[in-house]
Tab-separated table of C-alpha atoms in Angstrom:
chain	number	residue	atom	x	y	z
T	1130	MET	CA	128.070	104.830	115.290
T	1131	SER	CA	129.461	102.251	117.770
T	1132	GLY	CA	132.028	104.885	119.173
T	1133	ALA	CA	128.871	107.296	119.542
T	1134	ARG	CA	127.842	108.741	122.817
T	1135	HIS	CA	124.378	109.360	123.274
T	1136	PRO	CA	123.455	112.555	125.796
T	1137	TYR	CA	121.871	110.289	128.023
T	1138	ALA	CA	124.962	107.472	128.979
T	1139	GLU	CA	125.944	109.755	131.441
T	1140	THR	CA	123.245	109.159	133.903
T	1141	GLU	CA	124.072	105.287	132.961
T	1142	PRO	CA	126.650	102.750	134.260
T	1143	GLU	CA	129.555	102.260	132.438
T	1144	GLY	CA	130.099	99.319	130.092
T	1145	ALA	CA	129.589	98.052	127.074
T	1146	PRO	CA	127.012	96.378	125.775
T	1147	ASP	CA	126.558	92.919	125.042
T	1148	ARG	CA	127.510	91.719	121.911
T	1149	ARG	CA	124.535	89.399	122.124
T	1150	TYR	CA	121.944	92.011	122.276
T	1151	ALA	CA	123.659	95.191	120.277
T	1152	ASN	CA	125.135	96.170	117.094
T	1153	ALA	CA	126.220	99.090	115.363
T	1154	ASP	CA	122.460	99.317	113.550
T	1155	LEU	CA	121.139	99.198	117.178
T	1156	LEU	CA	122.439	101.922	119.751
T	1157	PRO	CA	121.390	104.839	120.065
T	1158	ALA	CA	121.580	107.127	117.299
T	1159	ALA	CA	123.965	110.123	118.857
T	1160	THR	CA	122.844	113.754	117.944
T	1161	GLY	CA	122.955	114.665	113.969
T	1162	GLU	CA	123.621	111.023	113.748
T	1163	PHE	CA	122.023	110.942	110.920
T	1164	ARG	CA	120.845	114.446	109.809
T	1165	TRP	CA	117.203	113.740	109.594
T	1166	HIS	CA	114.750	116.850	109.728
T	1167	TRP	CA	111.476	117.400	108.876
T	1168	TRP	CA	111.273	117.727	105.483
T	1169	ASP	CA	112.865	114.439	104.927
T	1170	PHE	CA	109.957	113.355	107.465
T	1171	ALA	CA	107.328	115.030	105.137
T	1172	ALA	CA	108.757	114.095	102.199
T	1173	ILE	CA	108.462	110.375	103.382
T	1174	TRP	CA	104.494	110.827	104.308
T	1175	ILE	CA	103.634	112.557	100.907
T	1176	CYS	CA	105.000	109.527	99.697
T	1177	VAL	CA	103.157	106.508	102.187
T	1178	SER	CA	99.932	109.035	102.257
T	1179	TRP	CA	99.595	108.939	97.978
T	1180	SER	CA	100.583	104.859	98.168
T	1181	LEU	CA	97.512	104.414	100.783
T	1182	ALA	CA	94.751	106.958	99.801
T	1183	HIS	CA	93.779	105.442	97.478
T	1184	LEU	CA	93.599	102.256	98.868
T	1185	MET	CA	92.258	103.220	101.924
T	1186	LEU	CA	89.042	104.620	100.001
T	1187	SER	CA	88.743	102.062	96.809
T	1188	GLY	CA	88.242	99.365	100.160
T	1189	MET	CA	85.858	101.413	102.860
T	1190	PRO	CA	82.598	99.830	103.028
T	1191	GLY	CA	80.013	101.684	102.006
T	1192	GLN	CA	82.531	104.688	100.027
T	1193	ASP	CA	79.652	104.920	97.622
T	1194	ARG	CA	77.224	106.462	100.167
T	1195	PHE	CA	79.815	108.228	102.324
T	1196	THR	CA	79.737	112.207	101.345
T	1197	TRP	CA	83.519	113.760	101.731
T	1198	PRO	CA	82.827	115.450	105.048
T	1199	GLN	CA	81.635	111.795	106.008
T	1200	THR	CA	84.517	110.369	104.340
T	1201	LEU	CA	87.234	113.002	105.365
T	1202	LEU	CA	85.819	112.818	109.303
T	1203	ILE	CA	85.871	108.305	109.244
T	1204	VAL	CA	89.741	108.324	108.616
T	1205	GLY	CA	90.214	111.270	110.695
T	1206	ILE	CA	88.879	109.134	113.302
T	1207	ALA	CA	90.841	106.329	112.494
T	1208	GLN	CA	94.060	108.280	112.033
T	1209	LEU	CA	93.050	109.409	115.431
T	1210	VAL	CA	92.791	105.903	117.315
T	1211	VAL	CA	95.742	104.561	115.737
T	1212	LEU	CA	98.742	107.938	115.420
T	1213	LEU	CA	97.862	108.978	119.316
T	1214	PRO	CA	99.013	106.178	121.048
T	1215	SER	CA	102.576	105.708	117.887
T	1216	LEU	CA	103.528	109.196	119.094
T	1217	LEU	CA	103.182	108.289	123.115
T	1218	VAL	CA	105.630	104.907	121.923
T	1219	GLU	CA	106.995	107.073	119.540
T	1220	HIS	CA	108.126	109.516	122.606
T	1221	ALA	CA	111.062	106.950	123.628
T	1222	GLY	CA	112.693	107.468	120.101
T	1223	ASP	CA	113.230	110.628	119.476
T	1224	ARG	CA	113.769	111.256	123.299
T	1225	TYR	CA	116.898	108.634	123.706
T	1226	GLY	CA	118.042	107.377	120.460
T	1227	VAL	CA	116.794	103.953	120.089
T	1228	PRO	CA	114.844	101.628	117.382
T	1229	PHE	CA	111.952	100.543	118.284
T	1230	ALA	CA	113.010	96.587	118.511
T	1231	VAL	CA	115.213	97.775	121.478
T	1232	PHE	CA	112.746	99.961	122.862
T	1233	ALA	CA	110.241	96.865	123.018
T	1234	ARG	CA	112.796	95.364	125.652
T	1235	SER	CA	111.572	97.887	128.492
T	1236	ALA	CA	108.262	96.391	128.544
T	1237	PHE	CA	108.701	92.757	126.969
T	1238	GLY	CA	112.465	91.613	128.587
T	1239	VAL	CA	115.615	91.869	126.230
T	1240	ARG	CA	114.807	88.877	124.779
T	1241	GLY	CA	111.626	88.742	124.692
T	1242	ALA	CA	111.353	91.843	122.627
T	1243	ALA	CA	111.722	89.268	119.955
T	1244	LEU	CA	108.205	88.962	119.900
T	1245	PRO	CA	106.386	91.988	118.615
T	1246	ALA	CA	109.408	92.920	116.435
T	1247	LEU	CA	109.278	88.845	114.735
T	1248	LEU	CA	105.827	90.277	114.644
T	1249	ARG	CA	106.301	93.586	113.000
T	1250	PHE	CA	109.131	91.486	110.781
T	1251	VAL	CA	106.324	89.641	109.154
T	1252	SER	CA	103.689	91.990	108.428
T	1253	ALA	CA	106.234	94.080	106.934
T	1254	CYS	CA	107.248	91.060	104.251
T	1255	VAL	CA	103.594	90.592	103.947
T	1256	PHE	CA	102.668	94.702	102.754
T	1257	PHE	CA	106.466	94.466	101.093
T	1258	GLY	CA	105.153	92.482	98.303
T	1259	PHE	CA	101.504	93.505	98.152
T	1260	GLN	CA	103.702	97.552	97.636
T	1261	ALA	CA	106.033	95.567	95.201
T	1262	ASP	CA	103.259	94.615	92.960
T	1263	LEU	CA	102.414	98.549	92.830
T	1264	GLY	CA	105.185	99.398	91.764
T	1265	VAL	CA	105.680	96.580	89.286
T	1266	GLN	CA	102.200	97.723	87.870
T	1267	GLY	CA	103.822	100.952	87.767
T	1268	ILE	CA	107.094	99.795	85.203
T	1269	GLN	CA	104.578	97.954	82.786
T	1270	LEU	CA	103.266	101.478	82.320
T	1271	LEU	CA	106.416	103.185	81.404
T	1272	VAL	CA	107.602	100.141	79.682
T	1273	GLY	CA	104.976	97.906	78.470
T	1274	ASP	CA	104.092	94.514	78.858
T	1275	ALA	CA	106.341	92.989	77.208
T	1276	VAL	CA	108.371	93.097	80.436
T	1277	GLY	CA	106.013	90.785	82.503
T	1278	SER	CA	102.882	90.179	84.006
T	1279	GLY	CA	103.214	88.587	87.354
T	1280	TYR	CA	104.802	86.999	90.001
T	1281	ASP	CA	103.462	83.959	89.060
T	1282	ASP	CA	106.939	83.819	86.903
T	1283	PRO	CA	109.708	84.155	89.092
T	1284	PHE	CA	111.683	85.818	86.546
T	1285	ASN	CA	109.509	88.452	85.677
T	1286	PRO	CA	111.632	91.366	84.498
T	1287	ALA	CA	109.874	94.004	86.020
T	1288	TYR	CA	109.498	92.929	89.258
T	1289	LEU	CA	113.353	92.298	89.312
T	1290	VAL	CA	114.172	95.488	88.002
T	1291	PHE	CA	112.063	97.059	90.856
T	1292	LEU	CA	113.406	94.658	93.653
T	1293	GLY	CA	117.377	95.916	92.567
T	1294	ALA	CA	116.112	99.097	93.320
T	1295	GLN	CA	114.975	98.677	96.453
T	1296	LEU	CA	117.878	96.482	97.355
T	1297	TRP	CA	120.266	99.347	95.913
T	1298	ILE	CA	118.252	101.839	97.859
T	1299	ILE	CA	118.699	100.240	101.502
T	1300	SER	CA	121.867	99.144	101.182
T	1301	LYS	CA	122.832	102.831	101.323
T	1302	GLY	CA	121.549	102.363	105.286
T	1303	PRO	CA	118.725	104.671	106.533
T	1304	ASN	CA	120.259	107.413	104.959
T	1305	GLY	CA	120.138	105.515	101.529
T	1306	LEU	CA	116.525	106.121	102.035
T	1307	ARG	CA	116.423	109.927	102.634
T	1308	ARG	CA	117.991	110.691	99.983
T	1309	PHE	CA	115.595	108.982	97.826
T	1310	ALA	CA	112.612	110.928	99.427
T	1311	ASP	CA	114.183	113.916	98.935
T	1312	LEU	CA	114.420	113.483	95.697
T	1313	ALA	CA	110.568	111.714	95.440
T	1314	ALA	CA	108.310	113.745	96.813
T	1315	PRO	CA	109.127	116.696	95.063
T	1316	VAL	CA	108.716	114.291	91.671
T	1317	LEU	CA	105.037	112.940	93.272
T	1318	ILE	CA	103.903	116.855	94.169
T	1319	ALA	CA	105.147	117.912	90.667
T	1320	GLY	CA	102.895	114.679	89.383
T	1321	LEU	CA	100.104	115.145	91.824
T	1322	ALA	CA	99.881	118.857	90.215
T	1323	ALA	CA	99.534	118.435	86.973
T	1324	ALA	CA	96.740	115.804	87.473
T	1325	MET	CA	94.895	118.113	89.106
T	1326	LEU	CA	95.232	120.989	86.713
T	1327	TRP	CA	94.382	118.281	83.878
T	1328	ALA	CA	91.483	116.981	85.672
T	1329	SER	CA	90.309	120.623	86.379
T	1330	ALA	CA	90.725	121.450	83.203
T	1331	HIS	CA	89.309	118.416	80.663
T	1332	GLY	CA	87.048	116.410	84.294
T	1333	GLU	CA	83.130	115.847	83.622
T	1334	GLY	CA	82.418	115.597	87.120
T	1335	PRO	CA	82.167	117.620	90.189
T	1336	PRO	CA	84.981	118.955	92.138
T	1337	LEU	CA	83.846	116.633	95.464
T	1338	PRO	CA	82.144	113.650	95.002
T	1339	GLU	CA	78.275	113.613	95.479
T	1340	PRO	CA	76.586	110.469	96.200
T	1341	ALA	CA	73.684	109.348	94.233
T	1342	ARG	CA	72.055	107.465	97.828
T	1343	PRO	CA	73.871	110.231	100.456
T	1344	ILE	CA	73.949	108.304	104.043
T	1345	GLY	CA	72.555	111.471	106.906
T	1346	TRP	CA	74.131	113.033	109.836
T	1347	GLY	CA	72.714	110.219	111.850
T	1348	THR	CA	72.045	106.581	113.477
T	1349	GLU	CA	72.516	105.184	109.378
T	1350	PHE	CA	75.543	106.696	109.259
T	1351	TRP	CA	77.116	105.956	112.416
T	1352	ALA	CA	76.222	102.238	111.620
T	1353	ALA	CA	77.654	101.918	108.276
T	1354	ALA	CA	80.661	104.755	110.132
T	1355	ALA	CA	81.352	100.626	111.961
T	1356	PRO	CA	82.726	98.731	109.151
T	1357	ALA	CA	84.056	102.138	107.136
T	1358	LEU	CA	86.000	102.705	109.946
T	1359	ALA	CA	87.623	98.977	110.626
T	1360	SER	CA	88.551	99.020	107.698
T	1361	ALA	CA	90.747	102.592	106.999
T	1362	THR	CA	92.138	101.549	110.700
T	1363	ALA	CA	93.326	98.244	110.008
T	1364	LEU	CA	95.684	99.815	107.083
T	1365	PHE	CA	96.966	102.696	109.900
T	1366	ALA	CA	97.943	99.847	112.408
T	1367	ALA	CA	100.735	98.884	109.854
T	1368	VAL	CA	101.540	102.493	110.148
T	1369	GLY	CA	101.100	103.252	113.231
T	1370	LEU	CA	103.895	100.832	114.950
T	1371	THR	CA	105.916	101.953	111.762
T	1372	VAL	CA	106.665	105.833	113.108
T	1373	PRO	CA	108.715	105.065	115.711
T	1374	ASP	CA	111.179	103.756	113.941
T	1375	LEU	CA	111.105	106.529	111.038
T	1376	VAL	CA	111.264	108.879	114.220
T	1377	HIS	CA	114.168	107.626	116.196
T	1378	LEU	CA	116.347	108.468	113.050
T	1379	GLY	CA	115.993	112.055	113.884
T	1380	SER	CA	117.024	112.146	117.201
T	1381	ARG	CA	118.855	114.890	118.984
T	1382	GLY	CA	118.870	113.673	122.413
T	1383	ARG	CA	117.625	116.966	123.581
T	1384	PRO	CA	114.553	116.129	125.823
T	1385	ALA	CA	114.155	120.508	126.704
T	1386	GLU	CA	113.504	120.954	122.498
T	1387	GLY	CA	112.353	117.361	121.774
T	1388	THR	CA	108.166	117.831	122.550
T	1389	GLY	CA	108.002	120.454	119.447
T	1390	ARG	CA	109.576	118.058	117.444
T	1391	ARG	CA	108.518	115.082	117.983
T	1392	LEU	CA	104.338	116.334	117.634
T	1393	GLY	CA	105.539	118.249	114.818
T	1394	MET	CA	107.210	115.011	112.734
T	1395	GLY	CA	104.556	112.980	113.963
T	1396	LEU	CA	101.188	114.928	113.124
T	1397	LEU	CA	102.923	115.272	109.214
T	1398	LEU	CA	101.849	112.582	108.544
T	1399	PRO	CA	97.735	112.718	109.596
T	1400	VAL	CA	98.153	116.185	108.419
T	1401	LEU	CA	99.325	115.055	104.569
T	1402	MET	CA	97.469	112.203	104.724
T	1403	THR	CA	94.619	114.007	104.911
T	1404	GLY	CA	94.669	116.194	102.423
T	1405	ILE	CA	95.898	113.548	100.173
T	1406	VAL	CA	92.577	111.489	101.018
T	1407	LEU	CA	90.420	114.736	100.051
T	1408	TYR	CA	92.644	115.133	96.893
T	1409	THR	CA	92.558	111.555	95.861
T	1410	MET	CA	88.179	111.999	96.103
T	1411	ALA	CA	88.113	115.623	94.089
T	1412	LEU	CA	90.435	113.305	91.335
T	1413	MET	CA	88.755	110.747	91.034
T	1414	SER	CA	85.277	113.116	91.014
T	1415	LEU	CA	86.693	115.615	88.464
T	1416	SER	CA	87.766	112.490	86.348
T	1417	SER	CA	83.787	110.404	86.853
T	1418	TYR	CA	86.791	107.207	88.531
T	1419	ALA	CA	85.565	104.321	90.273
T	1420	ALA	CA	87.893	102.700	92.667
T	1421	ASP	CA	89.849	99.785	92.348
T	1422	GLY	CA	92.273	99.313	94.532
T	1423	TYR	CA	94.893	100.538	91.946
T	1424	SER	CA	96.151	104.505	92.810
T	1425	GLY	CA	98.451	104.275	89.403
T	1426	SER	CA	94.950	103.833	87.006
T	1427	LEU	CA	93.451	107.093	89.324
T	1428	THR	CA	96.376	109.029	87.539
T	1429	LEU	CA	96.560	107.196	84.064
T	1430	HIS	CA	92.696	108.161	84.259
T	1431	ALA	CA	93.079	111.361	85.084
T	1432	LEU	CA	95.969	112.235	82.479
T	1433	ASP	CA	94.005	110.387	79.321
T	1434	ASP	CA	94.669	112.451	76.847
T	1435	MET	CA	97.488	114.311	78.063
T	1436	PRO	CA	100.814	113.834	75.534
T	1437	GLY	CA	103.094	112.084	78.277
T	1438	GLY	CA	100.396	111.022	80.423
T	1439	SER	CA	101.512	107.886	80.794
T	1440	VAL	CA	104.981	108.391	81.746
T	1441	VAL	CA	103.862	110.672	84.019
T	1442	ALA	CA	101.641	108.261	85.922
T	1443	ALA	CA	103.700	105.802	85.549
T	1444	VAL	CA	107.083	107.757	87.425
T	1445	MET	CA	105.050	108.807	90.024
T	1446	LEU	CA	104.156	105.705	91.088
T	1447	ILE	CA	107.132	104.325	91.106
T	1448	VAL	CA	108.382	106.536	93.078
T	1449	ALA	CA	105.709	107.045	95.199
T	1450	THR	CA	106.232	103.483	95.845
T	1451	LEU	CA	109.649	102.906	96.167
T	1452	CYS	CA	109.524	105.285	98.508
T	1453	ALA	CA	106.898	103.995	100.598
T	1454	ASN	CA	107.645	100.646	100.292
T	1455	LEU	CA	110.899	101.602	102.085
T	1456	GLY	CA	109.836	102.616	104.862
T	1457	LEU	CA	107.291	101.332	105.725
T	1458	ASN	CA	108.363	98.312	105.743
T	1459	LEU	CA	112.500	97.683	104.958
T	1460	VAL	CA	112.979	100.176	107.907
T	1461	SER	CA	111.631	98.565	110.276
T	1462	ALA	CA	111.772	95.002	109.230
T	1463	GLY	CA	115.932	95.620	109.457
T	1464	TYR	CA	115.583	96.686	112.811
T	1465	ASP	CA	113.358	93.970	113.764
T	1466	LEU	CA	115.359	91.320	112.783
T	1467	SER	CA	118.789	92.402	113.278
T	1468	SER	CA	117.253	93.202	117.030
T	1469	THR	CA	116.826	88.992	117.193
T	1470	ALA	CA	119.985	88.695	116.781
T	1471	PRO	CA	122.599	91.382	116.616
T	1472	SER	CA	125.438	89.350	116.420
T	1473	ALA	CA	124.855	87.849	113.013
T	1474	ILE	CA	123.143	90.515	110.909
T	1475	GLY	CA	122.911	93.854	110.554
T	1476	PHE	CA	120.466	96.725	109.660
T	1477	ARG	CA	121.309	96.485	106.007
T	1478	GLY	CA	121.621	92.781	105.896
T	1479	ALA	CA	118.488	92.557	107.745
T	1480	ALA	CA	116.393	94.644	105.359
T	1481	VAL	CA	117.931	92.658	102.023
T	1482	LEU	CA	116.338	89.119	103.584
T	1483	ALA	CA	113.059	91.029	104.346
T	1484	ALA	CA	112.791	91.557	101.133
T	1485	LEU	CA	113.466	88.483	99.213
T	1486	VAL	CA	110.817	86.955	101.912
T	1487	GLY	CA	108.206	89.861	100.610
T	1488	THR	CA	109.418	88.188	97.354
T	1489	ALA	CA	108.120	84.897	98.418
T	1490	VAL	CA	104.720	85.639	99.837
T	1491	ALA	CA	104.619	88.434	96.671
T	1492	TRP	CA	105.108	84.599	94.303
T	1493	TRP	CA	102.708	82.369	96.889
T	1494	ALA	CA	99.856	86.216	96.922
T	1495	ARG	CA	100.004	86.368	92.911
T	1496	SER	CA	99.460	82.600	93.077
T	1497	SER	CA	96.984	82.474	96.059
T	1498	SER	CA	92.781	83.940	93.954
T	1499	ASP	CA	91.885	83.819	97.813
T	1500	TYR	CA	95.056	85.963	99.026
T	1501	GLN	CA	93.347	89.271	100.514
T	1502	VAL	CA	95.768	91.881	101.640
T	1503	LEU	CA	93.048	94.046	103.413
T	1504	ALA	CA	92.497	90.601	105.432
T	1505	TRP	CA	95.569	89.960	106.595
T	1506	ALA	CA	96.283	94.035	107.491
T	1507	ASN	CA	92.570	93.174	109.812
T	1508	LEU	CA	94.337	90.034	111.246
T	1509	ALA	CA	96.950	92.216	112.374
T	1510	GLU	CA	95.685	95.297	113.202
T	1511	GLY	CA	94.224	93.918	116.205
T	1512	PHE	CA	98.124	92.659	117.579
T	1513	PHE	CA	99.558	95.818	117.118
T	1514	GLY	CA	97.060	97.289	119.123
T	1515	THR	CA	98.346	95.220	122.012
T	1516	VAL	CA	101.573	96.097	121.541
T	1517	SER	CA	101.491	99.411	121.562
T	1518	GLY	CA	98.517	99.249	124.696
T	1519	ILE	CA	101.781	97.446	126.570
T	1520	LEU	CA	104.349	99.763	125.421
T	1521	VAL	CA	102.614	103.073	126.424
T	1522	VAL	CA	101.812	101.802	129.802
T	1523	GLU	CA	105.183	100.769	130.620
T	1524	TYR	CA	107.291	104.017	129.153
T	1525	TRP	CA	104.725	106.392	130.638
T	1526	ILE	CA	102.455	104.660	133.420
T	1527	VAL	CA	105.462	102.025	134.733
T	1528	ARG	CA	108.449	103.996	134.567
T	1529	GLY	CA	107.591	107.573	133.761
T	1530	THR	CA	109.265	107.859	130.623
T	1531	ARG	CA	112.583	107.191	132.213
T	1532	LEU	CA	114.986	104.652	130.895
T	1533	ARG	CA	118.251	103.523	130.647
T	1534	PRO	CA	118.679	102.836	127.540
T	1535	ALA	CA	122.274	101.090	127.947
T	1536	GLU	CA	120.624	98.408	129.871
T	1537	LEU	CA	118.290	97.669	127.096
T	1538	TYR	CA	121.351	95.796	125.256
T	1539	ARG	CA	122.722	94.048	128.621
T	1540	ALA	CA	121.918	90.895	130.240
T	1541	GLY	CA	120.719	90.605	134.628
T	1542	GLY	CA	119.428	94.130	134.382
T	1543	PRO	CA	116.166	95.687	135.102
T	1544	TYR	CA	114.864	94.439	131.664
T	1545	TRP	CA	116.385	90.958	131.499
T	1546	TYR	CA	113.071	89.901	134.139
T	1547	ALA	CA	113.611	85.901	133.732
T	1548	GLY	CA	115.744	85.094	131.778
T	1549	GLY	CA	115.394	87.756	129.793
T	1550	TRP	CA	111.611	87.568	129.666
T	1551	ASN	CA	108.945	89.548	130.886
T	1552	TRP	CA	106.184	86.692	131.390
T	1553	ARG	CA	103.583	89.794	131.822
T	1554	ALA	CA	104.106	91.580	128.573
T	1555	VAL	CA	103.764	87.742	127.447
T	1556	VAL	CA	100.005	86.908	128.931
T	1557	ALA	CA	98.769	90.314	128.492
T	1558	PHE	CA	99.704	90.551	125.071
T	1559	LEU	CA	98.228	86.996	123.911
T	1560	VAL	CA	94.894	87.702	126.057
T	1561	GLY	CA	94.581	90.765	123.955
T	1562	GLY	CA	95.676	89.329	120.924
T	1563	VAL	CA	93.215	86.045	121.001
T	1564	LEU	CA	90.653	88.837	122.014
T	1565	ALA	CA	91.563	91.575	118.984
T	1566	VAL	CA	91.821	88.711	116.519
T	1567	GLY	CA	89.681	85.785	117.108
T	1568	GLY	CA	86.625	86.972	116.015
T	1569	SER	CA	87.896	87.648	112.486
T	1570	ARG	CA	85.706	86.461	109.976
T	1571	GLU	CA	88.507	85.110	107.597
T	1572	GLY	CA	92.335	84.801	107.473
T	1573	ALA	CA	94.683	86.229	104.668
T	1574	GLY	CA	94.932	83.386	102.077
T	1575	ALA	CA	91.820	82.019	103.065
T	1576	ALA	CA	93.802	80.017	106.410
T	1577	TRP	CA	89.560	79.477	107.190
T	1578	ASP	CA	86.441	80.381	107.179
T	1579	GLY	CA	84.484	82.475	109.550
T	1580	PRO	CA	85.439	83.139	113.281
T	1581	LEU	CA	88.010	81.234	115.012
T	1582	LEU	CA	86.041	82.091	118.258
T	1583	PRO	CA	82.703	82.775	116.925
T	1584	PHE	CA	81.907	84.425	119.940
T	1585	LEU	CA	84.288	87.050	119.951
T	1586	ALA	CA	83.112	87.908	116.295
T	1587	PRO	CA	81.293	91.378	117.467
T	1588	LEU	CA	84.823	92.598	118.459
T	1589	ASP	CA	85.944	92.021	114.576
T	1590	ASP	CA	85.209	95.553	113.818
T	1591	PHE	CA	87.416	97.765	116.497
T	1592	GLY	CA	90.435	94.981	117.015
T	1593	TRP	CA	92.921	97.725	117.254
T	1594	LEU	CA	91.199	99.047	120.604
T	1595	VAL	CA	90.157	95.856	121.454
T	1596	GLY	CA	94.206	95.678	121.410
T	1597	LEU	CA	95.301	98.449	123.126
T	1598	LEU	CA	92.822	98.579	125.636
T	1599	VAL	CA	92.842	94.984	126.936
T	1600	SER	CA	96.260	94.731	126.957
T	1601	GLY	CA	97.578	97.298	128.165
T	1602	GLY	CA	94.806	97.442	131.049
T	1603	LEU	CA	96.076	94.151	131.775
T	1604	TYR	CA	99.369	94.768	131.990
T	1605	ALA	CA	99.159	97.511	134.014
T	1606	ALA	CA	97.177	95.490	136.806
T	1607	LEU	CA	100.210	92.492	136.064
T	1608	THR	CA	102.591	95.329	136.518
T	1609	LEU	CA	101.976	97.279	138.765
T	1610	TRP	CA	100.420	95.367	141.215
T	1611	GLY	CA	103.672	93.038	141.330
T	1612	ARG	CA	105.783	96.776	141.294
T	1613	ARG	CA	103.981	97.855	144.136
T	1614	GLY	CA	106.991	100.507	146.217
T	1615	ALA	CA	109.550	99.900	143.450
T	1616	PRO	CA	111.156	102.611	141.759
T	1617	ALA	CA	109.923	103.740	138.968
T	1618	GLY	CA	112.996	104.179	136.671
T	1619	ASP	CA	114.178	100.563	137.971
């Protein structure tokens, strides 16, 4: 990739990128370099959607009282809140072919972009451990408890097998993920079809859930929907900031053709997510299953008494979790960590290190009865909102979607600011972050009990929006005031 020339290069200053801030993995993706197409993205989105749908439904407050249209409305609003800013952010990745961590340099500075990059890296490691837990349970479904039962044993054979599979796939780079996703999605679709057909023929429940005490569409619904929406938004938040890294892999470098492709690739996710949420509710209802946060159990329950049903459920869980964990966590973590020290570590090495850190987090989580992945997601969403708000303002308002990609890899240019840091972005990030997460009721791992700043507790359910609006608004005020009269592209 290092020898490829991006189609926008003819408008940029000549000269090689500074090796302190660039490596072959971080440079703009050349036309056709990765050969990703819409079906590759659809394959990953299918695995991601199935992995998240059951977790979201089982963790949604008031789920047992919502009708299925109400649940779909909540899911739709949560996706709109998170994915609309993400579509705006991913425009740069598709148009200029740069990873998210490099694009963030336009707002935070060539060095300052390490702040959002490391934030995403830590979050990816946490979610990696949780997702890997589901994959291990899939292996145990397949071969039994003889392989061990938890992370508290660091040499658990089931976990080592699952970890080895992830490391082998990611060692092939982003195209390793693409090839695996293209194989995993048909397997998952076949399993989904088998589960639905079997449940439809042998299930005793109604086709879609019918709550015993349904909530109407009045004030009572919207009061109950607020915490449910907050829970769904928290899970989508991590996905929202991961989408740009995947979309940049399909960059073609043709702006005139990019808008339709970009929207198509981005909108595939909410369409598939909504469809699989509806599918999951139907499967739960048909099989009279009570959600417990473990999607493999739902499929296993639905396939009860079907010959080979446990094998089908195990294979579905393993391939979907592998694909989702790689796509949502290791890809973003690899680019993020590599961007903080490009001369020392590339994408593959950074992704492997992220998997090992995630393993350590998983072992700690299994030994801590207070650890809650949803509490961590709720905490992280506020910070992700702040980053999205700043980048949307910088790219769309301040620069009018015009970047100088070559300058993102150099000191002393328009993205160097003061010593490589843009203090305006840092201030906006900190102020928005405090307001977004300061009222969080508890930390992952019970790091604290009750809100850090009790007067901010009313904002806890809206962390993503608070971070997005406050940080974006403050950054716009600071930047536009400081850059009055400056050209949009400078």
